[in-house]
Amino acid sequence: MRPSALLVPACGAVASCSSSSSDRHGAVNAGGPKMIIENDWNAGAAPQFLMALDYGWDILGLIGDTSNSWALQCSLHALALLEIGNLSSCIPVHKGADYPLLMTPKLMQTWERIMGPLPWEGVFRPQNDTAEALGSDPTDGDPARIVKAAFTEGYPNTTLAGYHAAAWMIEQVHKYPGEVVIYSGGALTNIALAIRMDSDFASLTKGLWIMGGFVDTNGLMISGDTMQADINTDFNFKADPEATKIALSADFPNITLVSNAANAPELFPTDALLAEVAEVRNPYTILQQKVTQTNLPFWDEATMLSLVDPSTIMNQTSFYVNVDTSFYSPTYGNIWAYQEALAPSRQTLREVNFVWQINGTAFQTALKRALQSPKTCP
């Protein structure tokens, strides 16, 4: 996920965000298929959970992870987005790990000096107090730092359900074995932690659905400006390469990657589409028109649609996948795809589903419906 350009003010946030119960008071879609949504939330991210709710899914909770900003800031965005739509009482938010497994801002900045700068650095970008004062989410520095100016949606009055997302995910899949799909739109740190904490975790889920895993994009990265390189970088995976390797090697019943497909022209926001959405005025449509950047595709939303409505997948394939975890490699964190006949024999690699194309017309219809007629807690 990419931060919105304008994202408002921390409560004694850390203190007040530690006391809430994780119990849900009802569910929007009780009895529906179950999902946990993990992401590096920002002010423009509400369509993801709104689309899942619109399609009848029971969201057990949201997780904020470190990728484009720090996990605490992202978790507070999730709280705020739920609050403006009367969803706080039935969807809890759990904070993920502060840091990736190995990567830190200093380490990433060192890697960039050796291998070349990333067009998008996310949380690893050197701290910029001027940008943060103007509404950017925090990067670098203290992971407990909260930038209130980034909360265009309003700073949350509700509190986090917990601070150990990996442990909470493990509890949920044991409570609902074989029923919970894990959706990841950010780094895979918390999923990797859950895998290492409980060897049964992956197999007890219903599957893993990921926004990330670009293939054959190096040529695209040199064929335009740095924004063209940016949207083909695969930052979600590069933010925590080791976690990506662990997650893509685990025994999930199935793993699906959506990446290249989400860069299709029809999955970019346009002023016309945003104006259509805003024809119905509610907190979500007003916010979306305010914060959406038209130069970035709806990566996470398109990925979500392919999960909740597989009929919108127009082209897909499967292959075996590996992850480059060599620090001294320009493709550190990127995947490598194999057909079965050429897969390495001394590694246990997983076969994954890979979505090539998503129906853009269906996507726009689903996006408008979810934003214009949002579900609320019972």
C-alpha positions as a LaTeX table, in Angstrom:
\begin{tabular}{lrrr}
\hline
Residue & $x$ (\AA) & $y$ (\AA) & $z$ (\AA) \\
\hline
Met1 & 0.00 & 0.00 & 0.00 \\
Arg2 & 1.08 & 3.55 & $-0.67$ \\
Pro3 & 0.43 & 6.44 & 1.71 \\
Ser4 & $-2.01$ & 9.07 & 0.55 \\
Ala5 & $-0.59$ & 12.52 & $-0.05$ \\
Leu6 & $-2.65$ & 14.05 & 2.78 \\
Leu7 & $-3.07$ & 11.90 & 5.61 \\
Val8 & $-4.46$ & 14.87 & 11.72 \\
Pro9 & $-3.27$ & 14.90 & 15.28 \\
Ala10 & $-1.64$ & 11.55 & 18.65 \\
Cys11 & $-3.71$ & 11.29 & 21.54 \\
Gly12 & $-1.74$ & 10.13 & 24.42 \\
Ala13 & $-2.08$ & 7.48 & 21.80 \\
Val14 & 0.23 & 4.81 & 23.10 \\
Ala15 & $-1.17$ & 4.91 & 26.60 \\
Ser16 & $-4.80$ & 5.04 & 25.55 \\
Cys17 & $-4.40$ & 2.42 & 22.85 \\
Ser18 & $-3.46$ & $-0.44$ & 25.13 \\
Ser19 & $-6.54$ & $-1.13$ & 27.20 \\
Ser20 & $-9.27$ & $-2.18$ & 24.78 \\
Ser21 & $-10.72$ & $-5.69$ & 24.75 \\
Ser22 & $-10.28$ & $-7.75$ & 21.59 \\
Asp23 & $-13.84$ & $-9.07$ & 21.84 \\
Arg24 & $-16.12$ & $-8.12$ & 18.98 \\
His25 & $-19.60$ & $-6.89$ & 19.74 \\
Gly26 & $-21.41$ & $-8.58$ & 16.89 \\
Ala27 & $-20.22$ & $-8.92$ & 13.32 \\
Val28 & $-21.28$ & $-7.22$ & 10.11 \\
Asn29 & $-21.56$ & $-10.52$ & 8.27 \\
Ala30 & $-21.86$ & $-13.14$ & 11.00 \\
Gly31 & $-21.71$ & $-16.56$ & 9.41 \\
Gly32 & $-19.93$ & $-15.30$ & 6.30 \\
Pro33 & $-16.49$ & $-16.47$ & 5.16 \\
Lys34 & $-13.79$ & $-15.25$ & 7.54 \\
Met35 & $-10.89$ & $-12.95$ & 6.81 \\
Ile36 & $-8.06$ & $-11.14$ & 8.58 \\
Ile37 & $-6.79$ & $-8.06$ & 6.73 \\
Glu38 & $-3.21$ & $-6.96$ & 7.30 \\
Asn39 & $-1.85$ & $-3.77$ & 5.79 \\
Asp40 & 0.20 & $-0.62$ & 6.24 \\
Trp41 & $-2.98$ & 1.43 & 6.52 \\
Asn42 & $-3.27$ & 5.07 & 5.51 \\
Ala43 & $-6.09$ & 7.60 & 5.13 \\
Gly44 & $-7.16$ & 6.26 & 1.75 \\
Ala45 & $-7.33$ & 2.56 & 2.59 \\
Ala46 & $-10.96$ & 2.09 & 3.65 \\
Pro47 & $-12.16$ & 0.54 & 0.35 \\
Gln48 & $-10.33$ & $-2.69$ & 1.17 \\
Phe49 & $-12.41$ & $-3.63$ & 4.17 \\
Leu50 & $-15.54$ & $-2.00$ & 2.73 \\
Met51 & $-15.31$ & $-4.22$ & $-0.36$ \\
Ala52 & $-14.87$ & $-7.34$ & 1.76 \\
Leu53 & $-17.89$ & $-6.38$ & 3.87 \\
Asp54 & $-19.93$ & $-5.59$ & 0.76 \\
Tyr55 & $-19.29$ & $-9.11$ & $-0.54$ \\
Gly56 & $-20.47$ & $-10.68$ & 2.71 \\
Trp57 & $-17.18$ & $-11.50$ & 4.42 \\
Asp58 & $-16.83$ & $-11.63$ & 8.19 \\
Ile59 & $-13.73$ & $-9.57$ & 9.02 \\
Leu60 & $-12.25$ & $-10.92$ & 12.26 \\
Gly61 & $-9.94$ & $-7.94$ & 12.56 \\
Leu62 & $-7.42$ & $-5.61$ & 10.96 \\
Ile63 & $-3.66$ & $-5.58$ & 11.53 \\
Gly64 & $-1.34$ & $-2.62$ & 11.06 \\
Asp65 & 2.15 & $-3.49$ & 9.85 \\
Thr66 & 5.39 & $-1.66$ & 9.17 \\
Ser67 & 6.05 & $-1.03$ & 5.49 \\
Asn68 & 5.23 & 2.43 & 4.16 \\
Ser69 & 5.18 & 3.78 & 7.71 \\
Trp70 & 5.51 & 2.35 & 11.20 \\
Ala71 & 3.05 & $-0.26$ & 12.46 \\
Leu72 & 1.68 & 1.97 & 15.22 \\
Gln73 & 0.86 & 4.82 & 12.86 \\
Cys74 & $-0.72$ & 2.41 & 10.38 \\
Ser75 & $-2.75$ & 0.70 & 13.11 \\
Leu76 & $-4.11$ & 4.06 & 14.23 \\
His77 & $-5.15$ & 4.80 & 10.66 \\
Ala78 & $-7.09$ & 1.53 & 10.66 \\
Leu79 & $-8.86$ & 2.55 & 13.87 \\
Ala80 & $-9.73$ & 5.95 & 12.44 \\
Leu81 & $-11.10$ & 4.52 & 9.20 \\
Leu82 & $-13.36$ & 2.10 & 11.05 \\
Glu83 & $-14.54$ & 4.83 & 13.40 \\
Ile84 & $-15.84$ & 7.18 & 10.71 \\
Gly85 & $-18.07$ & 4.39 & 9.40 \\
Asn86 & $-19.45$ & 3.03 & 12.70 \\
Leu87 & $-17.40$ & $-0.16$ & 12.40 \\
Ser88 & $-15.25$ & 0.13 & 15.53 \\
Ser89 & $-17.35$ & $-2.09$ & 17.80 \\
Cys90 & $-17.38$ & $-5.10$ & 15.48 \\
Ile91 & $-13.92$ & $-5.03$ & 13.87 \\
Pro92 & $-10.90$ & $-4.89$ & 16.21 \\
Val93 & $-7.46$ & $-3.61$ & 15.23 \\
His94 & $-4.22$ & $-5.27$ & 16.34 \\
Lys95 & $-0.79$ & $-3.70$ & 16.00 \\
Gly96 & 1.94 & $-5.68$ & 14.31 \\
Ala97 & 5.69 & $-5.80$ & 14.88 \\
Asp98 & 7.61 & $-2.53$ & 14.96 \\
Tyr99 & 10.41 & $-3.75$ & 12.70 \\
Pro100 & 10.86 & $-6.23$ & 9.86 \\
Leu101 & 12.75 & $-9.41$ & 10.78 \\
Leu102 & 16.16 & $-8.02$ & 9.79 \\
Met103 & 15.69 & $-4.79$ & 7.86 \\
Thr104 & 16.01 & $-1.40$ & 9.53 \\
Pro105 & 16.08 & 2.09 & 8.01 \\
Lys106 & 19.86 & 2.26 & 8.47 \\
Leu107 & 20.37 & $-1.13$ & 6.84 \\
Met108 & 18.12 & $-0.28$ & 3.90 \\
Gln109 & 19.88 & 3.04 & 3.38 \\
Thr110 & 23.20 & 1.16 & 3.34 \\
Trp111 & 21.84 & $-1.32$ & 0.79 \\
Glu112 & 20.69 & 1.57 & $-1.41$ \\
Arg113 & 24.17 & 3.09 & $-1.41$ \\
Ile114 & 25.54 & $-0.23$ & $-2.66$ \\
Met115 & 22.81 & $-1.30$ & $-5.08$ \\
Gly116 & 21.14 & 1.98 & $-6.04$ \\
Pro117 & 18.25 & 3.92 & $-4.52$ \\
Leu118 & 14.71 & 2.64 & $-4.51$ \\
Pro119 & 12.19 & 4.93 & $-6.24$ \\
Trp120 & 9.95 & 4.41 & $-3.21$ \\
Glu121 & 11.56 & 3.91 & 0.22 \\
Gly122 & 8.52 & 3.71 & 2.47 \\
Val123 & 9.31 & 3.62 & 6.16 \\
Phe124 & 13.04 & 3.49 & 5.37 \\
Arg125 & 13.11 & 7.01 & 3.93 \\
Pro126 & 15.18 & 9.35 & 6.14 \\
Gln127 & 13.02 & 11.25 & 8.59 \\
Asn128 & 11.63 & 14.44 & 7.05 \\
Asp129 & 10.06 & 16.72 & 9.66 \\
Thr130 & 8.91 & 19.22 & 7.03 \\
Ala131 & 7.01 & 16.58 & 5.05 \\
Glu132 & 5.47 & 15.18 & 8.22 \\
Ala133 & 4.29 & 18.62 & 9.32 \\
Leu134 & 2.51 & 18.85 & 5.96 \\
Gly135 & 0.74 & 15.51 & 6.40 \\
Ser136 & 3.11 & 12.67 & 5.53 \\
Asp137 & 3.18 & 9.55 & 7.68 \\
Pro138 & 6.34 & 9.08 & 9.76 \\
Thr139 & 9.40 & 7.33 & 8.38 \\
Asp140 & 12.74 & 6.43 & 9.97 \\
Gly141 & 13.42 & 7.48 & 13.56 \\
Asp142 & 11.33 & 6.13 & 16.43 \\
Pro143 & 8.71 & 3.50 & 15.48 \\
Ala144 & 6.53 & 4.77 & 18.35 \\
Arg145 & 6.44 & 8.25 & 16.83 \\
Ile146 & 2.93 & 9.36 & 15.81 \\
Val147 & 2.29 & 12.12 & 13.27 \\
Lys148 & $-1.19$ & 13.50 & 13.83 \\
Ala149 & $-1.03$ & 15.74 & 10.77 \\
Ala150 & $-1.31$ & 12.63 & 8.60 \\
Phe151 & $-4.84$ & 11.73 & 9.78 \\
Thr152 & $-7.01$ & 13.40 & 7.15 \\
Glu153 & $-9.76$ & 11.02 & 8.25 \\
Gly154 & $-9.55$ & 12.35 & 11.81 \\
Tyr155 & $-7.55$ & 11.02 & 14.73 \\
Pro156 & $-9.15$ & 7.94 & 16.35 \\
Asn157 & $-10.96$ & 8.06 & 19.67 \\
Thr158 & $-11.09$ & 4.27 & 19.86 \\
Thr159 & $-8.26$ & 2.02 & 21.06 \\
Leu160 & $-6.27$ & $-0.91$ & 19.79 \\
Ala161 & $-7.37$ & $-4.41$ & 20.75 \\
Gly162 & $-3.80$ & $-5.64$ & 21.11 \\
Tyr163 & $-0.13$ & $-5.12$ & 20.31 \\
His164 & 0.90 & $-8.66$ & 19.32 \\
Ala165 & $-0.79$ & $-9.30$ & 16.00 \\
Ala166 & 1.06 & $-12.52$ & 15.21 \\
Ala167 & $-0.13$ & $-14.17$ & 18.43 \\
Trp168 & $-3.68$ & $-12.97$ & 17.79 \\
Met169 & $-3.67$ & $-14.44$ & 14.28 \\
Ile170 & $-2.56$ & $-17.77$ & 15.69 \\
Glu171 & $-5.44$ & $-17.70$ & 18.17 \\
Gln172 & $-7.92$ & $-16.99$ & 15.40 \\
Val173 & $-6.89$ & $-19.83$ & 13.10 \\
His174 & $-7.03$ & $-22.28$ & 16.01 \\
Lys175 & $-10.48$ & $-20.96$ & 16.88 \\
Tyr176 & $-11.66$ & $-21.29$ & 13.27 \\
Pro177 & $-9.48$ & $-24.00$ & 11.69 \\
Gly178 & $-9.64$ & $-24.09$ & 7.91 \\
Glu179 & $-11.91$ & $-21.03$ & 7.75 \\
Val180 & $-9.72$ & $-17.91$ & 7.86 \\
Val181 & $-8.19$ & $-16.32$ & 4.77 \\
Ile182 & $-5.23$ & $-14.06$ & 5.53 \\
Tyr183 & $-5.03$ & $-11.02$ & 3.26 \\
Ser184 & $-1.78$ & $-9.04$ & 3.16 \\
Gly185 & $-1.41$ & $-5.68$ & 1.45 \\
Gly186 & 1.83 & $-4.71$ & 3.19 \\
Ala187 & 4.99 & $-6.45$ & 4.37 \\
Leu188 & 4.74 & $-10.08$ & 5.48 \\
Thr189 & 6.53 & $-9.66$ & 8.82 \\
Asn190 & 3.65 & $-10.59$ & 11.12 \\
Ile191 & 2.65 & $-13.56$ & 9.00 \\
Ala192 & 6.23 & $-14.84$ & 9.11 \\
Leu193 & 6.31 & $-14.38$ & 12.88 \\
Ala194 & 3.08 & $-16.37$ & 13.23 \\
Ile195 & 4.55 & $-19.14$ & 11.07 \\
Arg196 & 7.66 & $-19.35$ & 13.23 \\
Met197 & 5.71 & $-19.12$ & 16.51 \\
Asp198 & 3.30 & $-21.93$ & 15.61 \\
Ser199 & 4.19 & $-24.61$ & 13.08 \\
Asp200 & 0.49 & $-25.32$ & 12.53 \\
Phe201 & $-0.46$ & $-21.73$ & 11.77 \\
Ala202 & $-0.22$ & $-21.76$ & 7.97 \\
Ser203 & $-1.93$ & $-25.12$ & 7.52 \\
Leu204 & $-4.82$ & $-24.06$ & 9.77 \\
Thr205 & $-5.72$ & $-21.10$ & 7.55 \\
Lys206 & $-7.91$ & $-21.27$ & 4.47 \\
Gly207 & $-5.20$ & $-19.57$ & 2.42 \\
Leu208 & $-2.97$ & $-16.53$ & 1.97 \\
Trp209 & $-3.79$ & $-13.73$ & $-0.50$ \\
Ile210 & $-1.02$ & $-11.19$ & $-1.15$ \\
Met211 & $-0.60$ & $-7.90$ & $-2.95$ \\
Gly212 & 2.95 & $-8.35$ & $-4.18$ \\
Gly213 & 5.23 & $-10.59$ & $-6.20$ \\
Phe214 & 5.95 & $-8.73$ & $-9.44$ \\
Val215 & 7.54 & $-10.70$ & $-12.28$ \\
Asp216 & 9.52 & $-9.52$ & $-15.33$ \\
Thr217 & 9.34 & $-5.83$ & $-14.47$ \\
Asn218 & 12.99 & $-4.76$ & $-14.77$ \\
Gly219 & 12.48 & $-3.62$ & $-18.36$ \\
Leu220 & 9.49 & $-1.56$ & $-17.30$ \\
Met221 & 11.58 & 0.08 & $-14.59$ \\
Ile222 & 13.93 & 1.57 & $-17.19$ \\
Ser223 & 11.34 & 2.42 & $-19.85$ \\
Gly224 & 9.88 & 5.54 & $-18.23$ \\
Asp225 & 10.36 & 7.98 & $-15.40$ \\
Thr226 & 10.99 & 7.11 & $-11.76$ \\
Met227 & 7.24 & 6.79 & $-11.15$ \\
Gln228 & 7.16 & 4.01 & $-13.74$ \\
Ala229 & 9.98 & 2.35 & $-11.81$ \\
Asp230 & 8.18 & 3.00 & $-8.54$ \\
Ile231 & 4.98 & 1.13 & $-9.40$ \\
Asn232 & 7.00 & $-1.91$ & $-10.50$ \\
Thr233 & 9.39 & $-2.08$ & $-7.53$ \\
Asp234 & 7.57 & $-4.66$ & $-5.35$ \\
Phe235 & 8.20 & $-2.68$ & $-2.19$ \\
Asn236 & 5.94 & $-4.87$ & $-0.03$ \\
Phe237 & 8.35 & $-7.76$ & $-0.52$ \\
Lys238 & 11.54 & $-5.69$ & $-0.39$ \\
Ala239 & 10.47 & $-4.17$ & 2.95 \\
Asp240 & 11.06 & $-7.57$ & 4.60 \\
Pro241 & 12.69 & $-10.08$ & 2.22 \\
Glu242 & 13.25 & $-12.71$ & 4.89 \\
Ala243 & 9.62 & $-12.63$ & 5.98 \\
Thr244 & 8.56 & $-12.91$ & 2.34 \\
Lys245 & 10.69 & $-16.03$ & 1.96 \\
Ile246 & 9.20 & $-17.60$ & 5.09 \\
Ala247 & 5.62 & $-16.80$ & 4.07 \\
Leu248 & 5.96 & $-18.04$ & 0.50 \\
Ser249 & 7.56 & $-21.28$ & 1.70 \\
Ala250 & 4.96 & $-22.11$ & 4.35 \\
Asp251 & 2.27 & $-24.78$ & 4.05 \\
Phe252 & $-0.74$ & $-22.58$ & 3.46 \\
Pro253 & $-3.50$ & $-24.52$ & 1.69 \\
Asn254 & $-3.05$ & $-22.06$ & $-1.18$ \\
Ile255 & $-1.17$ & $-18.84$ & $-1.87$ \\
Thr256 & $-2.26$ & $-16.22$ & $-4.41$ \\
Leu257 & $-0.17$ & $-13.29$ & $-5.62$ \\
Val258 & $-1.62$ & $-10.18$ & $-7.27$ \\
Ser259 & 0.91 & $-7.66$ & $-8.56$ \\
Asn260 & 1.40 & $-6.97$ & $-12.27$ \\
Ala261 & $-2.36$ & $-7.26$ & $-12.78$ \\
Ala262 & $-3.02$ & $-4.35$ & $-10.42$ \\
Asn263 & $-0.92$ & $-2.00$ & $-12.58$ \\
Ala264 & $-3.42$ & $-2.21$ & $-15.46$ \\
Pro265 & $-4.58$ & 1.23 & $-16.71$ \\
Glu266 & $-8.22$ & 0.51 & $-15.87$ \\
Leu267 & $-7.25$ & $-0.02$ & $-12.22$ \\
Phe268 & $-5.88$ & 3.50 & $-11.80$ \\
Pro269 & $-8.15$ & 6.09 & $-10.21$ \\
Thr270 & $-9.33$ & 8.93 & $-12.41$ \\
Asp271 & $-10.91$ & 12.24 & $-11.56$ \\
Ala272 & $-14.05$ & 11.08 & $-13.35$ \\
Leu273 & $-14.28$ & 7.89 & $-11.27$ \\
Leu274 & $-13.72$ & 9.78 & $-8.03$ \\
Ala275 & $-16.39$ & 12.29 & $-9.02$ \\
Glu276 & $-18.82$ & 9.43 & $-9.65$ \\
Val277 & $-18.02$ & 7.95 & $-6.25$ \\
Ala278 & $-18.58$ & 11.33 & $-4.59$ \\
Glu279 & $-22.06$ & 11.70 & $-6.11$ \\
Val280 & $-23.20$ & 9.91 & $-2.97$ \\
Arg281 & $-21.96$ & 11.92 & 0.00 \\
Asn282 & $-20.84$ & 10.04 & 3.11 \\
Pro283 & $-17.64$ & 10.10 & 5.18 \\
Tyr284 & $-15.95$ & 7.48 & 3.01 \\
Thr285 & $-16.73$ & 8.98 & $-0.40$ \\
Ile286 & $-15.75$ & 12.46 & 0.77 \\
Leu287 & $-12.48$ & 11.14 & 2.21 \\
Gln288 & $-11.67$ & 9.05 & $-0.85$ \\
Gln289 & $-12.06$ & 11.98 & $-3.22$ \\
Lys290 & $-9.83$ & 14.07 & $-0.96$ \\
Val291 & $-6.90$ & 11.68 & $-0.50$ \\
Thr292 & $-6.71$ & 9.39 & $-3.55$ \\
Gln293 & $-3.66$ & 9.89 & $-5.75$ \\
Thr294 & $-4.44$ & 9.39 & $-9.43$ \\
Asn295 & $-0.84$ & 8.47 & $-10.31$ \\
Leu296 & $-0.98$ & 5.24 & $-8.29$ \\
Pro297 & $-3.18$ & 2.22 & $-9.05$ \\
Phe298 & $-5.70$ & 0.69 & $-6.67$ \\
Trp299 & $-3.24$ & $-2.11$ & $-5.84$ \\
Asp300 & $-4.77$ & $-3.36$ & $-2.61$ \\
Glu301 & $-8.36$ & $-2.84$ & $-3.64$ \\
Ala302 & $-7.88$ & $-4.80$ & $-6.88$ \\
Thr303 & $-6.22$ & $-7.58$ & $-4.91$ \\
Met304 & $-9.12$ & $-7.63$ & $-2.49$ \\
Leu305 & $-11.67$ & $-7.85$ & $-5.30$ \\
Ser306 & $-9.90$ & $-10.85$ & $-6.81$ \\
Leu307 & $-10.22$ & $-12.55$ & $-3.42$ \\
Val308 & $-13.85$ & $-11.77$ & $-2.62$ \\
Asp309 & $-15.05$ & $-12.21$ & $-6.22$ \\
Pro310 & $-12.84$ & $-14.68$ & $-8.13$ \\
Ser311 & $-15.09$ & $-14.29$ & $-11.18$ \\
Thr312 & $-13.34$ & $-10.95$ & $-11.78$ \\
Ile313 & $-10.05$ & $-12.76$ & $-12.45$ \\
Met314 & $-9.69$ & $-12.83$ & $-16.24$ \\
Asn315 & $-6.31$ & $-14.52$ & $-16.52$ \\
Gln316 & $-4.14$ & $-16.42$ & $-14.05$ \\
Thr317 & $-1.44$ & $-19.05$ & $-13.93$ \\
Ser318 & 0.59 & $-20.97$ & $-11.36$ \\
Phe319 & 4.30 & $-21.46$ & $-10.83$ \\
Tyr320 & 6.87 & $-22.31$ & $-8.19$ \\
Val321 & 8.33 & $-19.31$ & $-6.43$ \\
Asn322 & 11.54 & $-18.38$ & $-4.66$ \\
Val323 & 12.63 & $-15.15$ & $-2.97$ \\
Asp324 & 16.04 & $-13.49$ & $-3.26$ \\
Thr325 & 17.34 & $-13.08$ & 0.30 \\
Ser326 & 20.90 & $-12.12$ & $-0.63$ \\
Phe327 & 21.66 & $-8.68$ & 0.79 \\
Tyr328 & 24.33 & $-8.13$ & $-1.86$ \\
Ser329 & 21.88 & $-8.48$ & $-4.72$ \\
Pro330 & 20.05 & $-5.78$ & $-6.68$ \\
Thr331 & 16.95 & $-8.00$ & $-6.57$ \\
Tyr332 & 17.02 & $-8.48$ & $-2.80$ \\
Gly333 & 13.41 & $-9.19$ & $-1.82$ \\
Asn334 & 12.15 & $-9.90$ & $-5.32$ \\
Ile335 & 10.71 & $-13.24$ & $-6.40$ \\
Trp336 & 11.89 & $-15.68$ & $-9.04$ \\
Ala337 & 9.35 & $-17.87$ & $-10.81$ \\
Tyr338 & 9.94 & $-21.45$ & $-12.03$ \\
Gln339 & 8.00 & $-23.93$ & $-14.06$ \\
Glu340 & 7.92 & $-27.31$ & $-12.33$ \\
Ala341 & 10.48 & $-28.93$ & $-14.65$ \\
Leu342 & 13.08 & $-26.26$ & $-13.84$ \\
Ala343 & 12.44 & $-25.76$ & $-10.13$ \\
Pro344 & 15.51 & $-26.33$ & $-7.91$ \\
Ser345 & 15.63 & $-29.80$ & $-6.39$ \\
Arg346 & 17.46 & $-28.89$ & $-3.17$ \\
Gln347 & 14.84 & $-26.39$ & $-2.01$ \\
Thr348 & 11.25 & $-26.94$ & $-1.03$ \\
Leu349 & 9.41 & $-24.30$ & $-3.02$ \\
Arg350 & 5.68 & $-23.66$ & $-3.06$ \\
Glu351 & 3.47 & $-23.50$ & $-6.09$ \\
Val352 & 1.48 & $-20.27$ & $-6.02$ \\
Asn353 & $-1.43$ & $-18.86$ & $-7.98$ \\
Phe354 & $-0.54$ & $-15.73$ & $-9.94$ \\
Val355 & $-3.22$ & $-13.35$ & $-11.20$ \\
Trp356 & $-2.43$ & $-11.75$ & $-14.56$ \\
Gln357 & $-5.59$ & $-9.77$ & $-15.25$ \\
Ile358 & $-8.60$ & $-8.40$ & $-13.33$ \\
Asn359 & $-11.83$ & $-7.11$ & $-14.85$ \\
Gly360 & $-11.50$ & $-3.33$ & $-14.65$ \\
Thr361 & $-15.18$ & $-2.60$ & $-15.27$ \\
Ala362 & $-16.23$ & $-4.97$ & $-12.50$ \\
Phe363 & $-13.63$ & $-3.39$ & $-10.23$ \\
Gln364 & $-14.97$ & 0.13 & $-10.70$ \\
Thr365 & $-18.52$ & $-1.06$ & $-10.07$ \\
Ala366 & $-17.49$ & $-2.88$ & $-6.89$ \\
Leu367 & $-15.45$ & 0.08 & $-5.63$ \\
Lys368 & $-18.32$ & 2.53 & $-6.11$ \\
Arg369 & $-20.84$ & 0.23 & $-4.45$ \\
Ala370 & $-18.63$ & $-0.42$ & $-1.41$ \\
Leu371 & $-17.92$ & 3.27 & $-0.85$ \\
Gln372 & $-21.38$ & 4.60 & $-1.59$ \\
Ser373 & $-23.29$ & 2.02 & 0.47 \\
Pro374 & $-20.90$ & 1.05 & 3.28 \\
Lys375 & $-21.86$ & $-1.63$ & 5.77 \\
Thr376 & $-21.93$ & $-0.74$ & 9.47 \\
Cys377 & $-21.91$ & $-2.67$ & 12.73 \\
Pro378 & $-25.24$ & $-4.23$ & 13.72 \\
\hline
\end{tabular}
